[in-house]
Structures are given as structure tokens and as C-alpha cells.
Amino acid sequence: MEKENIIRPSLLSADFSFLNDEIEDMIRHNIKSIHFDVMDGSFVSQISFGQPIFKSIYNRFKNRINFDVHLMTLNPIKQVKQFIDIGSRDITFHYEVFDNYQDYISLKNEYPDLKLGLAFSPDTEVEKILPSLPLFDNVLVMSVVPGKGGQPYIEGSERKVRKLNEYRKERNLNFKIIVDGGINEKTGPLCLQNGADYLVCGSYYFKAADKDKAIDDIYNNFVKVQHGNY
Ligand code: DX5
Ligand code: ZN
């Protein structure tokens, strides 16, 4: 497990007036992937950013850093092609608006290199999403109510991570487990310990005065937990 690879900063907490500098800074800190939160004002009440901003930053940085797109929109199937056309190959949809498997199967057939993610909100029981998982490459456990950065981690979210990890082993599935919301030096290690592969980090990462230390703290606390002395 490479420590910089675990953390996926959510651009939502960046300073948008310095977007270029913020991304250059992530690259300097060896971050491998940026989480791009798209909010439509309907699925969640906030509006964040969409295709035009994604296009600009994707085209500028695509050879130096990866992007994953988290669609918090009411009808994501309407937007997905637009993100694919720009170049995105890692897109996550919400279970709560997921209605037609065939759409996702067709996408997979049309774009075999597309990584499909399934996100689920805190009110959705983890058991509900399990049958859909063979279709997906990633599952995004929302550990806050979707809609904004800076909220506290919902305690017990790690139990969902554990359940997913057990299910993945039992069924011999390969999806990755990503946790999104309220991740810091305490909640991050807890999720990793329970089987998470990646952590989306907004405010904790962007507010850190020392970003290397912020990344190290998550990783080192996880290692301590593994050795039973944290
Ligand atoms: C919430 C978003 C998250 C959020 C994470 O709807 O999906 O990605 O920006 O921010 P923090 O880490 O501050 O909770
Ligand atoms: Zn997100």
C-alpha cells in the first residue's frame, strides 16, 4: 500500500481561485488521483462544478494525475457520456438513483476501460447494494450525507466497509472500496483497518498546513493500528 496512493483529495475543498496551483501542489505531494464532486442542485441541494471545469483541468493535467468523477446528480446517465467524451474513465454513480442495470452494462460494453463506481448514501443499508457489485469496479461508501465538504464522519461507517470487504472475499470479487466524507487522521486509519483501499479527503487535506504530514499521519496511524498500539 503506497501512502500517497491511498488519499484522493476532493477538489471541492480547494481554493477555486487558484485551481491550477492547487493541482500543481497535489502533484508535488505525489498525489495520484483527484476526486471530482459533481453536484446538480437536485440530487443534493448544492451546485458544485461540472463538465466545463472538468474539461479544462482534465486536458491540462491528464498526463500527470488521474481523476475520478463522483456524480451526485439526479439523472447521471444523462451526464456520463459528456464526461467520457472529455476523457474520464473513472465515474461513480449513486445507488439511490440507479434504476436500470442495462444502461451500465451498455456503458461497460461500449467502453471496456471505463471504471464504474457505485456510491451509496449513509441512509442506504449496505446489504441493499451487494447484489449490484459484480457490475462495478469501485464502491464509494459515503461516510457523510452527500452535498458538502467539512462534515464530521458518521460513526459506524467503517462497519459498512468491513461488510463490503467480507463480501468481496466471500464472493471472490475485485471491486475497490473507497470511503468519502469526514476522513482525517483518526477516521482514515479506521476505514483502512476495516478493508478500505482508498480514502477521499477534502477539508482534512486542503486545510492541512503540512500536507506531507497529513498524509503521513493517516498512513502511520493505520500502521500503528495494524500493530495494535494505537
Ligand atoms: C460530499 C463529497 C465529498 C466531500 C469530502 O458530498 O462527496 O467528496 O467533498 O469532503 P470532506 O473530506 O471535507 O468530508
Ligand atoms: Zn465525493
XYZ file of N, CA and C and ligand atoms in Angstrom, residues 35 37 70 72 180, ligand 2:
16
model
N -10.360 13.580 -6.770
C -11.782 13.244 -6.725
C -12.577 14.492 -7.116
N -16.150 16.133 -7.458
C -17.522 16.009 -6.964
C -18.489 16.864 -7.772
N -17.329 11.816 -9.296
C -18.413 11.355 -8.417
C -19.664 12.151 -8.785
N -23.076 13.297 -8.233
C -24.197 13.446 -7.289
C -25.286 14.209 -8.035
N -15.683 8.087 1.513
C -15.776 9.513 1.154
C -16.544 10.279 2.226
Zn -17.278 12.706 -3.315
